[in-house]
Coordinates of C-alpha atoms in Angstrom, one line a residue:
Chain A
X19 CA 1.9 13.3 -9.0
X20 CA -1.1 12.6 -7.1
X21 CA -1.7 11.6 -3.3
X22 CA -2.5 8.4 -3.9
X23 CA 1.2 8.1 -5.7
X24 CA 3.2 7.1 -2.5
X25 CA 6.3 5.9 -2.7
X26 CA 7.8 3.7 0.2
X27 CA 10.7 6.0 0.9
X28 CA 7.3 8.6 1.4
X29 CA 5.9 6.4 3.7
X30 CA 8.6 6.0 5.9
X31 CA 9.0 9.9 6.3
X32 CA 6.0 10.2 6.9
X33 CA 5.5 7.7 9.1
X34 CA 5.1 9.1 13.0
X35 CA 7.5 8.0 15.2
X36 CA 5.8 5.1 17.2
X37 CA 5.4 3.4 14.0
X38 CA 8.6 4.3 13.2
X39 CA 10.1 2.7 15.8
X40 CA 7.9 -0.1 15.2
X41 CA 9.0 -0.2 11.6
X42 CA 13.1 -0.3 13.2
X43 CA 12.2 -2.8 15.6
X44 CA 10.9 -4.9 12.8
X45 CA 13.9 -4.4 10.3
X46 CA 16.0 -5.2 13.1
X47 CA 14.4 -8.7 14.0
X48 CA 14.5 -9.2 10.0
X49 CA 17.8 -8.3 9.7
X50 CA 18.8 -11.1 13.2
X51 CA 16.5 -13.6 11.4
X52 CA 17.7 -14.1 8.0
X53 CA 21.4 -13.3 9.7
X54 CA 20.6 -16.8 11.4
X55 CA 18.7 -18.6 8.6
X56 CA 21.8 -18.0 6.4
X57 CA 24.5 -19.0 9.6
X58 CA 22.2 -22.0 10.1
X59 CA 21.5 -23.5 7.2
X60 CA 25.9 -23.4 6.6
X61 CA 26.1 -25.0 9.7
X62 CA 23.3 -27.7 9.7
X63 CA 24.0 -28.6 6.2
X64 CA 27.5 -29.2 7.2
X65 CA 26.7 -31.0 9.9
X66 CA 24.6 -33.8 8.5
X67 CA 26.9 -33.8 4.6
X68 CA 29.9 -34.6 7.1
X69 CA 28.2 -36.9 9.6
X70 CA 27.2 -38.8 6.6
X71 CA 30.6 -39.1 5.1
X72 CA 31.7 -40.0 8.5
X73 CA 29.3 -42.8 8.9
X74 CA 30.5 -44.3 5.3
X75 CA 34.2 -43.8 7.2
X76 CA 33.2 -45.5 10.1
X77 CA 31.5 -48.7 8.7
X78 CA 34.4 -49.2 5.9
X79 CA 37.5 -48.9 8.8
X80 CA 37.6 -51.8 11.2
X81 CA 39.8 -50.3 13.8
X82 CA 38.9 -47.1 16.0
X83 CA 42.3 -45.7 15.6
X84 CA 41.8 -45.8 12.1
X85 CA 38.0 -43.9 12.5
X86 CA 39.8 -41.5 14.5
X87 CA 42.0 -40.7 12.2
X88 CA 40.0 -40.3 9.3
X89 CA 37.7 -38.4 11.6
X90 CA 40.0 -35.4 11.6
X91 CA 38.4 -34.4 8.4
X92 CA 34.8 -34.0 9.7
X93 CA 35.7 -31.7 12.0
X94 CA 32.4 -29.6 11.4
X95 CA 30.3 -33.6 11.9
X96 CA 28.1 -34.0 14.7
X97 CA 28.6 -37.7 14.6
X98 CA 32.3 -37.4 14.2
X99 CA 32.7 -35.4 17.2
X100 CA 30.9 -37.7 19.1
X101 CA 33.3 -40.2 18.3
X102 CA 36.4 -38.0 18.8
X103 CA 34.9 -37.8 22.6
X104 CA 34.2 -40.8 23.1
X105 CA 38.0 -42.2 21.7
X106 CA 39.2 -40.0 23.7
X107 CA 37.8 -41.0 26.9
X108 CA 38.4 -44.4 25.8
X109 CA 42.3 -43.5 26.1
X110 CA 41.6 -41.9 28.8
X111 CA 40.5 -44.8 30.7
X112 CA 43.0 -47.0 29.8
X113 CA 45.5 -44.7 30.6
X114 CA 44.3 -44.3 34.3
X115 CA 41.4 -47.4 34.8
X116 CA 39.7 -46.6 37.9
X117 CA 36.7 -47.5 39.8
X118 CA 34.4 -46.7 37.9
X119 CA 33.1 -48.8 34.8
X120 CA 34.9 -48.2 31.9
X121 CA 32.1 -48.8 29.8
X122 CA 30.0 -46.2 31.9
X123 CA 32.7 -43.6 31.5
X124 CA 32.7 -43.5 27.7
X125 CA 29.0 -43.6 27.6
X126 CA 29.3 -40.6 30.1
X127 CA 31.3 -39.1 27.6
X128 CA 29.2 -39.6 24.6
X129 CA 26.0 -38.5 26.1
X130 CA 28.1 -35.0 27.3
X131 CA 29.1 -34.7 24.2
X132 CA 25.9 -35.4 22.0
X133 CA 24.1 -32.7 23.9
X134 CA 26.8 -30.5 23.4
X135 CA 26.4 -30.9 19.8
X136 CA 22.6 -30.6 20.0
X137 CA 22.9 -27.7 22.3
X138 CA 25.4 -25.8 19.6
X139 CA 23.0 -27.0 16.4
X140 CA 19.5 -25.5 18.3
X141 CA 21.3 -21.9 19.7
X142 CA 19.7 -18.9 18.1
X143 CA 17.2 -20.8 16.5
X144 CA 14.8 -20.0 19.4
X145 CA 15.2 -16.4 18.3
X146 CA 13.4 -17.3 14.9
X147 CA 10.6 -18.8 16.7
X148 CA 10.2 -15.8 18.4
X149 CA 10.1 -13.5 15.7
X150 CA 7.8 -15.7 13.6
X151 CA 5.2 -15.4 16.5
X152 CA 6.1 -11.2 17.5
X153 CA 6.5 -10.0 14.5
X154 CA 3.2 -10.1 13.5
X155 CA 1.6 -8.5 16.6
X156 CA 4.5 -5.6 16.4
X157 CA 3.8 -4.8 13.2
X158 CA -0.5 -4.5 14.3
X159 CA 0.7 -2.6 17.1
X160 CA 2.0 0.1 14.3
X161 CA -0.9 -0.5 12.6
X162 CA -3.1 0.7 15.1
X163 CA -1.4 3.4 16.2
X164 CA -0.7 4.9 12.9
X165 CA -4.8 4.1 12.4
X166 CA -5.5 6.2 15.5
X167 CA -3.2 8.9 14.5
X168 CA -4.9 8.8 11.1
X169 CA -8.2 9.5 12.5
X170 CA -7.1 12.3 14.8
X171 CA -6.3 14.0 11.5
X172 CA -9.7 13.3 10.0
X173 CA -11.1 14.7 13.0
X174 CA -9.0 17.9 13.0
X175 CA -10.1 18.3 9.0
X176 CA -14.0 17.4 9.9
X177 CA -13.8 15.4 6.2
X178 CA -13.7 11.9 5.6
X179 CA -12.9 11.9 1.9
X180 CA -11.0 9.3 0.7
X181 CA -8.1 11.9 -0.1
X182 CA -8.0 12.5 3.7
X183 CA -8.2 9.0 5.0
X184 CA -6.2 7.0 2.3
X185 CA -3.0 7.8 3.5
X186 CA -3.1 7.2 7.1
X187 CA -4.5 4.2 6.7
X188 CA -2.0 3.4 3.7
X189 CA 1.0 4.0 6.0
X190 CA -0.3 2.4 9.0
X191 CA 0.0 -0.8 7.1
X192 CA 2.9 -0.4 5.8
X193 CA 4.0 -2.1 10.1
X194 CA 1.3 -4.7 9.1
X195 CA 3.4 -5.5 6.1
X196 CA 6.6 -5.2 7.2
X197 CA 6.0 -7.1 10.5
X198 CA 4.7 -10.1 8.3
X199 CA 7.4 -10.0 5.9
X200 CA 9.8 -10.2 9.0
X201 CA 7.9 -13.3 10.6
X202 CA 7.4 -15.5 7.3
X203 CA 10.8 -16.4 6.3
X204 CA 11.5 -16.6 10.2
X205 CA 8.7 -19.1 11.0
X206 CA 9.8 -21.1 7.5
X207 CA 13.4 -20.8 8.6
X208 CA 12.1 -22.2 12.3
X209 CA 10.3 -25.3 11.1
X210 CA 13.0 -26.1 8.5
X211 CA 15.6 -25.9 11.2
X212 CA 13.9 -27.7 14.0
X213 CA 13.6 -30.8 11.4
X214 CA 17.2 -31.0 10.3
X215 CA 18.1 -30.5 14.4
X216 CA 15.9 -32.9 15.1
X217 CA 17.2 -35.7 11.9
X218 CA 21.2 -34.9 13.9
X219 CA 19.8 -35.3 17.3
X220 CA 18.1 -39.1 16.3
X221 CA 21.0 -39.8 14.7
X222 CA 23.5 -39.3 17.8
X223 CA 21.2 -41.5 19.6
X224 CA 21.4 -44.0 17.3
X225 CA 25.1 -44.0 16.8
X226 CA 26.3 -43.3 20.3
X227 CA 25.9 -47.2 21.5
X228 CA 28.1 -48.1 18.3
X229 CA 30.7 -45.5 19.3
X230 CA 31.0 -46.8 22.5
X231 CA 31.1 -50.3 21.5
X232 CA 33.7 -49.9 19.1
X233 CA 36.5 -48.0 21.6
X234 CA 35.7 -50.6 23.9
X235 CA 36.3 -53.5 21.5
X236 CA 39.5 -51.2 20.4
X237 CA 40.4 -51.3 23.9
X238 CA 40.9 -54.8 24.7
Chain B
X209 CA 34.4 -34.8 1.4
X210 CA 35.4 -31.7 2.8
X211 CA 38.2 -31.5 4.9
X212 CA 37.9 -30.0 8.2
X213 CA 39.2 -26.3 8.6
X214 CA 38.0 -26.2 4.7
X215 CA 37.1 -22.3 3.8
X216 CA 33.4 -23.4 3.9
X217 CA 30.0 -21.5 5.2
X218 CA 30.5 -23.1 8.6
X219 CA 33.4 -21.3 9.7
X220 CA 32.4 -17.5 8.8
X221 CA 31.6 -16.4 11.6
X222 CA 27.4 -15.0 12.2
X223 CA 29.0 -11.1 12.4
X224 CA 29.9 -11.9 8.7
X225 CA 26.3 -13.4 8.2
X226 CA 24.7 -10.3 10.1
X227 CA 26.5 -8.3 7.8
X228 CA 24.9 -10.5 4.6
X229 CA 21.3 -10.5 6.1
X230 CA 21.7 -6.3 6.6
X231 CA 22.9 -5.6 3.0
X232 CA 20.7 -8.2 1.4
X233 CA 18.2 -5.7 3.1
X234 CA 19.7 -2.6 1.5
X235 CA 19.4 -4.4 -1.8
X236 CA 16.1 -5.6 -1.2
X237 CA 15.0 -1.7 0.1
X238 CA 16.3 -0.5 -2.7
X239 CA 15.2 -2.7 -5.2
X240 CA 11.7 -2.3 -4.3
X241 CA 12.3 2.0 -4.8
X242 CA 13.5 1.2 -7.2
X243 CA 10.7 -0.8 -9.1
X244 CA 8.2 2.1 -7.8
X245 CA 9.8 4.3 -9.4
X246 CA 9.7 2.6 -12.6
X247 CA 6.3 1.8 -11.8
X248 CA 5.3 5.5 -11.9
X249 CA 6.7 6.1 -15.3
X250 CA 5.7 3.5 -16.9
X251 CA 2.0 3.0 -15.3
X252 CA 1.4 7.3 -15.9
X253 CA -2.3 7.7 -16.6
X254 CA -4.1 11.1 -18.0
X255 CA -5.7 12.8 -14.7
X256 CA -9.5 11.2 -14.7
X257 CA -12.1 14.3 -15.2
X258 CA -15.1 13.8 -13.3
X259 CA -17.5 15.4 -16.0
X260 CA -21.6 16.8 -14.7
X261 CA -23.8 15.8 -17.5
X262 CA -26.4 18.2 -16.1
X263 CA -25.3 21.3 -15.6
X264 CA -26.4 25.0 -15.2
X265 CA -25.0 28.2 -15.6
X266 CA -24.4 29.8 -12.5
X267 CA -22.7 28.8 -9.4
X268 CA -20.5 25.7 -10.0
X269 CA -20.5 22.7 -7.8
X270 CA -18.1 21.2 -10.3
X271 CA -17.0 24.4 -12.4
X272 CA -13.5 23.3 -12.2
X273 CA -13.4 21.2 -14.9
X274 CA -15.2 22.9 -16.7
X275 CA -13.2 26.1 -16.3
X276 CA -10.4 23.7 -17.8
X277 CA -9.9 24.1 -21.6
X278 CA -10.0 20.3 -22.3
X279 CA -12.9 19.4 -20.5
X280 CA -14.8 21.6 -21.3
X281 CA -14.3 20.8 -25.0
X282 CA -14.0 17.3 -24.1
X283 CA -17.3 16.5 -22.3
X284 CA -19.6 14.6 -23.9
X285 CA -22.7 16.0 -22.3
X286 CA -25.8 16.8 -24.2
X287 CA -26.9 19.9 -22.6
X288 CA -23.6 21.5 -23.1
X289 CA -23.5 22.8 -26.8
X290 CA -27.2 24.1 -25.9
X291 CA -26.0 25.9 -23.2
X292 CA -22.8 27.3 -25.5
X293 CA -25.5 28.5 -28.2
X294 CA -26.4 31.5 -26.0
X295 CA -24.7 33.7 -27.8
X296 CA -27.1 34.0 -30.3
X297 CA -29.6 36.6 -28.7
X298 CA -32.7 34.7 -30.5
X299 CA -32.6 31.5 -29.1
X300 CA -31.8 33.0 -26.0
X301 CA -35.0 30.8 -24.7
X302 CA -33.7 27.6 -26.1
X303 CA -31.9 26.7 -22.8
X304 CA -34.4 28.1 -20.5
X305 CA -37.0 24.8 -20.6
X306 CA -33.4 22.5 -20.7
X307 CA -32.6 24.9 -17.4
X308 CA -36.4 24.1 -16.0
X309 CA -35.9 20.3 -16.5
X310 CA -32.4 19.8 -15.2
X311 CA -32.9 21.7 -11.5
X312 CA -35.9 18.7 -10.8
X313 CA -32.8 16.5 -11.6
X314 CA -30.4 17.5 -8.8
X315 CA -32.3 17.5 -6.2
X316 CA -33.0 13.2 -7.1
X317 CA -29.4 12.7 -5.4
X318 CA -30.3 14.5 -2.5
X319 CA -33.7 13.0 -1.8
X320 CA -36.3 16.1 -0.7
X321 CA -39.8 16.4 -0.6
X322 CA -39.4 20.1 -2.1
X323 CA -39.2 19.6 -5.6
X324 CA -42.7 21.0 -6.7
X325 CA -41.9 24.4 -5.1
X326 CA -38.3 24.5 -6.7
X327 CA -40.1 24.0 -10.3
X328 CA -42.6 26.4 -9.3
X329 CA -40.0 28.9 -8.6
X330 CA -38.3 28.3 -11.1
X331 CA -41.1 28.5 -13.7
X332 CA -42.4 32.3 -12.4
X333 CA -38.6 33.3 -12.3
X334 CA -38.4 32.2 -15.8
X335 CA -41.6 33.5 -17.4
X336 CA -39.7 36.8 -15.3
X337 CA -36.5 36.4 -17.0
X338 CA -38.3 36.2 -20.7
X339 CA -39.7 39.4 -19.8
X340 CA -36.2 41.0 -19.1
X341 CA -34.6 40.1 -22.2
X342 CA -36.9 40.7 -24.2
X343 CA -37.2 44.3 -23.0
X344 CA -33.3 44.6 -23.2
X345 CA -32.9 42.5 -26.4
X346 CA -29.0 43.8 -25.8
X347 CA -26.1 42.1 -26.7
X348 CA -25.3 41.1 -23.7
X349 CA -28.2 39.5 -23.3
X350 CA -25.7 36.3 -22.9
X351 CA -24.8 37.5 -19.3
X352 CA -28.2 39.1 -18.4
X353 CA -29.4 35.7 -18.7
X354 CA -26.7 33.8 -16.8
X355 CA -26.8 35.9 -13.8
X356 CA -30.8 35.6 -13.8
X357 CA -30.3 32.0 -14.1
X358 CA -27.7 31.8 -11.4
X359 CA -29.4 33.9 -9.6
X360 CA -32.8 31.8 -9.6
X361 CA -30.6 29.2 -9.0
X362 CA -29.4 30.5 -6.0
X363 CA -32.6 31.5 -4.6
X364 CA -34.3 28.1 -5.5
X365 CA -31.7 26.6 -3.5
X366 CA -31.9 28.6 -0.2
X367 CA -36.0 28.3 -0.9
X368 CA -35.0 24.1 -0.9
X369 CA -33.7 25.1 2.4
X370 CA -29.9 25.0 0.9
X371 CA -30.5 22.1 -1.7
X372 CA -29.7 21.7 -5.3
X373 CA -26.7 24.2 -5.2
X374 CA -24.3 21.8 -7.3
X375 CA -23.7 22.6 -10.9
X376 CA -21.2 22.4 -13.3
X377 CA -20.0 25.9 -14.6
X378 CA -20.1 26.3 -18.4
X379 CA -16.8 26.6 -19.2
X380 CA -16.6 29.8 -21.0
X381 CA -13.9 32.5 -20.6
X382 CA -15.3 35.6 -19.3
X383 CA -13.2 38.7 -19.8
X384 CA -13.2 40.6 -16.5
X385 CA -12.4 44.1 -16.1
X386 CA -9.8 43.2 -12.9
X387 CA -10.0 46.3 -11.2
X388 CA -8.9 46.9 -8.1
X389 CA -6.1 44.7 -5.9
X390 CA -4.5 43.7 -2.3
X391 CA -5.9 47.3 -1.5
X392 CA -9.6 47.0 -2.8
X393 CA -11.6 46.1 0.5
X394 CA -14.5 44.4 -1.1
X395 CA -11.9 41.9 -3.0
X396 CA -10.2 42.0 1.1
X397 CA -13.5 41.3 2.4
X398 CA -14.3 38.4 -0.2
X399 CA -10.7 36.9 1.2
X400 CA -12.0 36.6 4.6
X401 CA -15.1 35.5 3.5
X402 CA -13.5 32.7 1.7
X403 CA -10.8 31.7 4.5
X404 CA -13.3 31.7 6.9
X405 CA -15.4 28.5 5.0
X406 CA -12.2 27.1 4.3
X407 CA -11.9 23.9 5.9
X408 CA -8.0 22.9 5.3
X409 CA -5.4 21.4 7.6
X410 CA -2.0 21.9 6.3
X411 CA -0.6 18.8 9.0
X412 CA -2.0 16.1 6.5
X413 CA -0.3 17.0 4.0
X414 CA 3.1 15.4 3.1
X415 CA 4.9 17.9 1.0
X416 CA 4.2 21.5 1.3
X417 CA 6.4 22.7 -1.4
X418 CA 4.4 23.4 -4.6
X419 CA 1.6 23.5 -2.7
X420 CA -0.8 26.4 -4.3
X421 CA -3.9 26.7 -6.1
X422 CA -4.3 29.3 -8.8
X423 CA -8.3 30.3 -8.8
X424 CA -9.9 33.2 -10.7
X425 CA -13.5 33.1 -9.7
X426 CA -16.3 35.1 -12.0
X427 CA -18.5 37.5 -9.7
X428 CA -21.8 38.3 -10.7
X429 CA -22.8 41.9 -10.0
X430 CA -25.2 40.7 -7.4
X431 CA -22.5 38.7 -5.5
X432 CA -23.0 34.9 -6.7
X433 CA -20.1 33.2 -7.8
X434 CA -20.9 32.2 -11.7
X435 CA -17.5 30.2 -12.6
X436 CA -15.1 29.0 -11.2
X437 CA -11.8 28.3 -12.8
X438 CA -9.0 26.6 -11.5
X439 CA -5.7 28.2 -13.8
X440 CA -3.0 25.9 -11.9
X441 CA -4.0 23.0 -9.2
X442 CA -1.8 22.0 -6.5
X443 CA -0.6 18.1 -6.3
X444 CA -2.4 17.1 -3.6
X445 CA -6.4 16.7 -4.4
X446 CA -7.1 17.0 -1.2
X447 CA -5.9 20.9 -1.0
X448 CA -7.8 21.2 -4.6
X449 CA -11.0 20.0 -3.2
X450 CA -10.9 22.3 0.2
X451 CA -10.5 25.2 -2.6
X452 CA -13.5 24.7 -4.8
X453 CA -15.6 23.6 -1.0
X454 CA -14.9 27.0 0.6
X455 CA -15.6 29.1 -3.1
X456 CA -18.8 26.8 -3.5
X457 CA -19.9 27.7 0.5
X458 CA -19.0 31.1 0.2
X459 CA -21.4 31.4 -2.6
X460 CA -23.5 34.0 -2.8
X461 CA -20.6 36.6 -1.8
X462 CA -21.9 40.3 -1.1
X463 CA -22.8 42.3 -3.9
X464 CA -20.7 44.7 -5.8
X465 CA -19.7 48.2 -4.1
X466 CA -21.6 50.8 -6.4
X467 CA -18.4 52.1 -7.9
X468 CA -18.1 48.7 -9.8
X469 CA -19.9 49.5 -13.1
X470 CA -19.2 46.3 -14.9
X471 CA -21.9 43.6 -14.3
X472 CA -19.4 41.1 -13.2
X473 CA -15.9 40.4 -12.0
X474 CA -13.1 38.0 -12.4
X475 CA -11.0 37.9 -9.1
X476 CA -7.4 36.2 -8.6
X477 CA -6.7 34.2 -5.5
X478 CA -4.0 31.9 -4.5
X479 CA -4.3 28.9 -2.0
X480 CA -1.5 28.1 -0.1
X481 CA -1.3 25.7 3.5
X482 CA -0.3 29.4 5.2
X483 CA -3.5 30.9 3.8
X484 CA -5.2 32.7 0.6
X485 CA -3.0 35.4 -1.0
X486 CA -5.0 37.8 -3.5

């Protein structure tokens, strides 16, 4: 078998050890993102399937108590737990009505709770973002190196036939490669993400003035 | 609906994804081995031979292949079966005009304004060279007139101030006497000669097992290498190529001690990354 027969295993042993590293760093980051592209999508899909199955909950019962109940089953809802906070400082209030407006309280309530929800959704999605936009530039950074390397060698040999410089420069780029086949499905992952996030977020907006309307009305 | 507390995606925990992501990974990594290693099997292609369609006797700037058995029986060049028909004492001349035309051609892909003296050489040489076989008229006239042509070769060339050395080697198996051995300082002293124009770095390559190059080189009485013929190759190319460089530069080697009688020699070396073993 020729030179120019390299298999990746090949590669990697021959790889030096900066690019090595580089090549670790990269399966690492791969490894974290699709790790949280998998964990994410499971959630976020949850999240709005059970919202939405809350929502036909919510508009078919007439009495909070009711919703609440038949909120037990979205537990893994955004727009459900939003609910379940704000019923519960509902009771709260009636239980011990103080000076403050009751009305304000629950609202209080909600908004705490929404951005909980939208603080849980968005965690370690950041992380994708940042491997979409690093991964790249870490796997150049092998590149280059493993380049430079490449051409010490030529130099050493004083021949620049394309049996001598072919595979430096083939596994140099095998960084290139891996650093971009870390950041694609990390920078698809990101974009997808942020949308759904975003759809949940709107929706708690939305919904958090009826939620607080409806305990109240329960209330008296 | 799903009920809440349901076994669903949401409540693994992201250890149990992390632990998905890295064997999806393992899969993946292996998978793509996997497929390159089916890839070689099925994709396996005859090694390409590089073949020179104008070629002299003498000193070989591609003699390798046509040291090789197939190539040389393989090679569709023109000039070739004229340069086989030697043999025959008669038309010993036959090649000699094909041998004046081709040298003008070599030099036309390295561009020099010596040409005219080359032919001019090579024209007095040859009208010398007629003489000499006719006087001998022996039958081994064959060789006579290789080692004068390789030998005009060789001077043309340093005349051309170093020019026009390449050639393909004719591809016949020459019987040498073999003489001699690790002890036999002229065979010692062509070693050195060799190591010292050979230009090899054993850091770039991968694999250093299996790594040796079998070489018998024919050595005409007057020290110019006449063939070169490569009896096992090493995988790497790149080791293959620094073999037949350094044989090509060390090319004329010094001339036979008197006590060889025959008129040339076949000597045995083998090229390993540690150095040339004889």
């Amino acid at each position: 078998m020729s030179d120019s027969q390299i298999g990746i295993i090949d590669l990697l042993f021959q790889a030096g050890p900066v690019v090595l590293f580089v090549l670790v760093v990269l399966l690492l980051f791969s490894v974290g993102s699709w790790a949280i592209i998998l964990y994410k999508f499971g959630a976020v899909r949850s999240s709005m399937n059970e919202s939405k199955a809350f929502l036909d909950c919510f508009f078919e019962s007439g009495s909070a108590d009711r919703i609440f109940s038949e909120s037990e089953k979205f537990r893994n809802g955004s727009l459900s737990k939003v609910f379940r906070a704000a019923y519960i400082e509902n009771r709260a209030v009636a239980a011990s009505p103080g000076a403050v407006d009751d009305r304000l309280r629950i609202a209080r309530a909600v908004k705490r709770e929404a951005n909980l929800e939208a603080k849980r959704l968005s965690s370690l999605v950041p992380f994708l973002a940042t491997v979409g936009n690093t991964a790249p530039f870490i796997g150049l950074f092998g590149t280059v190196w493993g380049i430079m390397s490449a051409f010490q060698n030529i130099g050493l040999v004083q021949s620049a036939s394309l049996a001598v410089v072919a595979p430096g420069i083939s596994e140099a780029l095998v960084a290139t490669a891996a650093g971009l086949a870390a950041a694609i499905p990390a920078v698809m992952g990101y974009n997808y993400f942020s949308q759904q996030i975003g759809i949940i977020e709107r929706d708690l907006e939305e919904f958090a003035p009826e939620f607080v309307a409806v305990c109240l009305h329960n209330q008296s | 609906m799903r009920k809440s507390g349901a076994p669903g995606g949401q409540d693994k925990t992201f250890s149990f994804w992390l632990a998905v992501a890295a064997g999806i990974h393992v899969v993946v990594l292996f998978g793509l081995v996997g497929l390159q290693s089916l890839n070689r099997v099925q994709s396996f292609k005859p090694r390409v031979v590089s073949v020179s369609l104008l070629s002299l006797p003498g000193t070989g700037g591609s003699s390798e292949k046509a040291g090789k058995k197939v190539p040389a029986a393989a090679k569709p060049a023109p000039r070739k079966p004229a340069a086989k028909k030697v043999p025959e004492p008669a038309p010993a001349p036959v090649p000699k005009p094909k041998a004046a035309k081709k040298v003008p051609v070599e030099p036309a892909s390295k561009p020099k304004p010596v040409k005219p003296k080359k032919e001019d050489a090579l024209a007095s040489a040859l009208d010398r060279l007629k003489k000499g076989v006719e006087q001998k008229k022996s039958p081994s006239a064959d060789d006579n007139l290789k080692s004068a042509l390789s030998r005009l070769k060789a001077g043309a060339a340093t005349s051309a101030s170093g020019t026009g050395g390449e050639a393909a080697g004719t591809g016949t198996k020459g019987a040498g006497s073999g003489t001699g051995g690790l002890a036999d300082p002229y065979k010692a002293a062509v070693a050195g000669i060799i190591q010292e124009n050979w230009e090899f770095s054993g850091s770039l390559l991968r694999n250093t097992s299996g790594m040796e190059v079998f070489v018998r080189i024919r050595v005409q009485a007057n020290g110019t290498i006449a063939q070169i013929v490569f009896d096992q190759r090493s995988p790497s190319e790149y080791l293959n190529n620094s073999v037949k460089k350094a044989l090509e530069k060390s090319s004329p080697l010094p001339p036979f001690p008197p006590e060889y009688g025959s008129p040339q020699e076949w000597i045995g070396f083998v090229f390993t990354p540690s150095g040339i073993e004889q």
